[in-house]
GROMACS .gro file of C-alpha atoms in nm:
model
  186
    1MET     CA    1  -0.225  -2.564  -0.223
    2GLY     CA    2  -0.410  -2.280  -0.040
    3ARG     CA    3  -0.275  -1.942   0.038
    4GLY     CA    4  -0.115  -1.832   0.359
    5GLY     CA    5   0.041  -2.030   0.642
    6TRP     CA    6   0.383  -2.150   0.698
    7ARG     CA    7   0.545  -2.292   0.381
    8GLY     CA    8   0.900  -2.357   0.489
    9LYS     CA    9   1.095  -2.106   0.279
   10GLY     CA   10   0.955  -1.759   0.353
   11GLY     CA   11   0.725  -1.913   0.614
   12TRP     CA   12   0.504  -1.614   0.702
   13GLN     CA   13   0.452  -1.502   0.347
   14GLN     CA   14   0.172  -1.591   0.105
   15GLY     CA   15   0.268  -1.884  -0.112
   16GLU     CA   16   0.134  -1.826  -0.453
   17ALA     CA   17   0.201  -1.472  -0.572
   18PRO     CA   18   0.525  -1.403  -0.753
   19SER     CA   19   0.783  -1.186  -0.613
   20ALA     CA   20   0.735  -0.824  -0.669
   21ASP     CA   21   1.086  -0.724  -0.571
   22ASP     CA   22   1.155  -0.589  -0.925
   23ALA     CA   23   0.825  -0.382  -0.936
   24PRO     CA   24   0.987  -0.048  -0.871
   25ALA     CA   25   1.236  -0.100  -1.165
   26TRP     CA   26   0.977  -0.242  -1.390
   27LEU     CA   27   0.751   0.063  -1.308
   28SER     CA   28   1.048   0.297  -1.372
   29GLY     CA   29   1.091   0.155  -1.706
   30ARG     CA   30   0.709   0.147  -1.780
   31LEU     CA   31   0.580   0.484  -1.645
   32PRO     CA   32   0.584   0.789  -1.870
   33GLY     CA   33   0.883   1.003  -1.784
   34ASP     CA   34   0.679   1.332  -1.770
   35TRP     CA   35   0.425   1.212  -1.496
   36PHE     CA   36   0.642   1.260  -1.185
   37THR     CA   37   0.929   1.461  -1.092
   38GLY     CA   38   1.131   1.156  -0.979
   39ALA     CA   39   1.089   0.789  -0.903
   40PRO     CA   40   0.755   0.722  -0.757
   41GLU     CA   41   0.720   0.576  -0.405
   42VAL     CA   42   0.616   0.217  -0.450
   43THR     CA   43   0.469   0.029  -0.152
   44ILE     CA   44   0.413  -0.345  -0.197
   45ASP     CA   45   0.241  -0.608   0.024
   46ARG     CA   46   0.055  -0.939  -0.034
   47GLU     CA   47  -0.244  -0.791  -0.221
   48GLU     CA   48  -0.148  -0.458  -0.359
   49ILE     CA   49   0.114  -0.241  -0.517
   50LEU     CA   50   0.075   0.116  -0.437
   51ILE     CA   51   0.223   0.379  -0.658
   52VAL     CA   52   0.247   0.726  -0.545
   53GLY     CA   53   0.444   0.999  -0.758
   54GLU     CA   54   0.537   1.361  -0.698
   55LEU     CA   55   0.393   1.603  -0.934
   56PRO     CA   56   0.559   1.902  -1.082
   57ALA     CA   57   0.553   2.211  -0.838
   58LEU     CA   58   0.274   2.471  -0.903
   59ALA     CA   59   0.413   2.785  -1.061
   60ASP     CA   60   0.156   3.032  -0.931
   61ASP     CA   61   0.172   3.209  -0.601
   62HIS     CA   62  -0.112   3.168  -0.361
   63PRO     CA   63  -0.235   3.417  -0.088
   64ASP     CA   64  -0.258   3.164   0.182
   65ASP     CA   65  -0.215   2.796   0.273
   66ALA     CA   66  -0.590   2.714   0.198
   67ALA     CA   67  -0.566   2.846  -0.156
   68ARG     CA   68  -0.237   2.654  -0.201
   69ALA     CA   69  -0.388   2.329  -0.077
   70ALA     CA   70  -0.698   2.391  -0.306
   71ALA     CA   71  -0.462   2.444  -0.597
   72GLU     CA   72  -0.270   2.133  -0.518
   73ALA     CA   73  -0.597   1.927  -0.489
   74GLY     CA   74  -0.709   2.070  -0.816
   75ARG     CA   75  -0.377   1.978  -0.977
   76ILE     CA   76  -0.384   1.627  -0.854
   77SER     CA   77  -0.744   1.583  -0.969
   78ARG     CA   78  -0.633   1.693  -1.311
   79PHE     CA   79  -0.343   1.449  -1.333
   80ARG     CA   80  -0.585   1.170  -1.224
   81GLU     CA   81  -0.825   1.243  -1.503
   82GLU     CA   82  -0.571   1.298  -1.760
   83THR     CA   83  -0.371   0.992  -1.690
   84ARG     CA   84  -0.667   0.760  -1.627
   85ASP     CA   85  -0.653   0.536  -1.937
   86ALA     CA   86  -0.275   0.500  -1.926
   87ARG     CA   87  -0.288   0.415  -1.549
   88ILE     CA   88  -0.549   0.165  -1.613
   89GLU     CA   89  -0.333  -0.008  -1.886
   90ILE     CA   90  -0.017   0.002  -1.677
   91ALA     CA   91  -0.212  -0.143  -1.384
   92ARG     CA   92  -0.356  -0.426  -1.600
   93GLN     CA   93   0.001  -0.525  -1.712
   94ALA     CA   94   0.131  -0.504  -1.366
   95GLU     CA   95  -0.155  -0.703  -1.202
   96HIS     CA   96  -0.091  -0.980  -1.465
   97ARG     CA   97   0.280  -0.965  -1.394
   98TYR     CA   98   0.279  -0.950  -1.012
   99GLN     CA   99  -0.074  -1.092  -0.935
  100ARG     CA  100  -0.155  -0.810  -0.715
  101LYS     CA  101  -0.400  -0.525  -0.747
  102VAL     CA  102  -0.230  -0.183  -0.839
  103SER     CA  103  -0.337   0.134  -0.676
  104TRP     CA  104  -0.230   0.502  -0.756
  105GLY     CA  105  -0.187   0.827  -0.567
  106ALA     CA  106  -0.006   1.163  -0.615
  107ARG     CA  107   0.180   1.413  -0.402
  108LEU     CA  108   0.213   1.796  -0.456
  109GLY     CA  109   0.354   2.014  -0.193
  110GLY     CA  110   0.166   1.937   0.126
  111THR     CA  111  -0.105   1.742  -0.040
  112ARG     CA  112  -0.112   1.364  -0.080
  113GLU     CA  113  -0.405   1.181  -0.233
  114LEU     CA  114  -0.460   0.823  -0.288
  115PHE     CA  115  -0.705   0.689  -0.556
  116THR     CA  116  -0.815   0.350  -0.666
  117THR     CA  117  -0.678   0.188  -0.338
  118HIS     CA  118  -0.750  -0.180  -0.253
  119SER     CA  119  -0.928  -0.291   0.071
  120ALA     CA  120  -0.849  -0.661   0.162
  121PRO     CA  121  -1.074  -0.836   0.406
  122VAL     CA  122  -0.870  -0.985   0.692
  123MET     CA  123  -1.037  -1.249   0.923
  124THR     CA  124  -0.943  -1.265   1.290
  125ARG     CA  125  -1.067  -1.421   1.610
  126LEU     CA  126  -1.088  -1.194   1.919
  127ARG     CA  127  -1.136  -1.282   2.272
  128GLN     CA  128  -1.383  -1.071   2.499
  129PRO     CA  129  -1.109  -0.828   2.623
  130GLU     CA  130  -1.013  -0.736   2.253
  131ARG     CA  131  -1.373  -0.713   2.143
  132LEU     CA  132  -1.445  -0.489   2.426
  133VAL     CA  133  -1.181  -0.246   2.328
  134LEU     CA  134  -1.332  -0.237   1.964
  135ASP     CA  135  -1.675  -0.180   2.120
  136THR     CA  136  -1.552   0.104   2.319
  137LEU     CA  137  -1.421   0.260   2.006
  138VAL     CA  138  -1.757   0.212   1.847
  139ASP     CA  139  -1.964   0.321   2.130
  140SER     CA  140  -1.764   0.640   2.178
  141GLY     CA  141  -1.804   0.728   1.804
  142VAL     CA  142  -1.441   0.691   1.715
  143ALA     CA  143  -1.546   0.416   1.464
  144ARG     CA  144  -1.876   0.317   1.305
  145SER     CA  145  -1.807  -0.061   1.338
  146ARG     CA  146  -1.588  -0.322   1.470
  147SER     CA  147  -1.419  -0.362   1.124
  148GLU     CA  148  -1.346   0.030   1.121
  149ALA     CA  149  -1.241   0.015   1.490
  150LEU     CA  150  -0.985  -0.257   1.402
  151ALA     CA  151  -0.856  -0.063   1.099
  152TRP     CA  152  -0.825   0.238   1.311
  153ALA     CA  153  -0.621   0.048   1.590
  154VAL     CA  154  -0.373  -0.097   1.325
  155ARG     CA  155  -0.327   0.245   1.174
  156LEU     CA  156  -0.244   0.388   1.528
  157VAL     CA  157  -0.013   0.106   1.604
  158GLY     CA  158   0.167   0.140   1.271
  159GLU     CA  159   0.213   0.509   1.323
  160HIS     CA  160   0.360   0.471   1.659
  161ALA     CA  161   0.571   0.154   1.579
  162ASP     CA  162   0.731   0.239   1.241
  163ALA     CA  163   1.092   0.194   1.361
  164TRP     CA  164   1.009  -0.137   1.536
  165LEU     CA  165   0.818  -0.271   1.221
  166ALA     CA  166   1.108  -0.175   1.002
  167GLU     CA  167   1.349  -0.365   1.222
  168LEU     CA  168   1.104  -0.662   1.227
  169ARG     CA  169   1.095  -0.658   0.852
  170ALA     CA  170   1.470  -0.648   0.819
  171ALA     CA  171   1.494  -0.946   1.065
  172MET     CA  172   1.235  -1.140   0.861
  173SER     CA  173   1.443  -1.078   0.532
  174LYS     CA  174   1.758  -1.212   0.710
  175VAL     CA  175   1.576  -1.520   0.822
  176ASP     CA  176   1.472  -1.564   0.452
  177ASP     CA  177   1.825  -1.528   0.335
  178LEU     CA  178   1.949  -1.772   0.576
  179ARG     CA  179   1.680  -2.025   0.505
  180SER     CA  180   1.757  -2.003   0.137
  181LYS     CA  181   2.128  -2.091   0.210
  182GLY     CA  182   2.024  -2.392   0.411
  183PRO     CA  183   1.994  -2.743   0.290
  184ASP     CA  184   1.726  -2.827   0.017
  185LEU     CA  185   1.500  -3.092   0.183
  186ALA     CA  186   1.268  -3.130  -0.119
   0.00000   0.00000   0.00000
């Protein structure tokens, strides 16, 4: 059976990947306790699990915001290098368990940096009015390609529709719950 499409239970979700609902708990038990100041932010979709943790605060004083940002970026870079082998092993285990790519990032003060992120292709058919929007973004220099323009537009919608998207996700979850309580037709 192929991936995607309506499948009855969980209709709009991908069919074959196992649930990753317990991934935050699994990661809390698997991650070294000294990496982050608390539980990491774990974001899960159909293709990827993104783990972003808060690093311990810098002890030094910095003369200005630019110096502080540079120190934060340097500390994140050091974390990335020092934890690389362990992160690869944790990612390998999680990828096997959840059948999704695992990506990492870190936060420190006002700096948030993602590394090893996954980019998934998404196919779509657009009619001329939608293509003209993308072409305008390309022609104006906002994006280098239609693909980049579409990604930009999706990010923009996501930034301005967070509350609505959260409400939609909650409604989808409720539909899944109701569907699971219904009769089993199999």
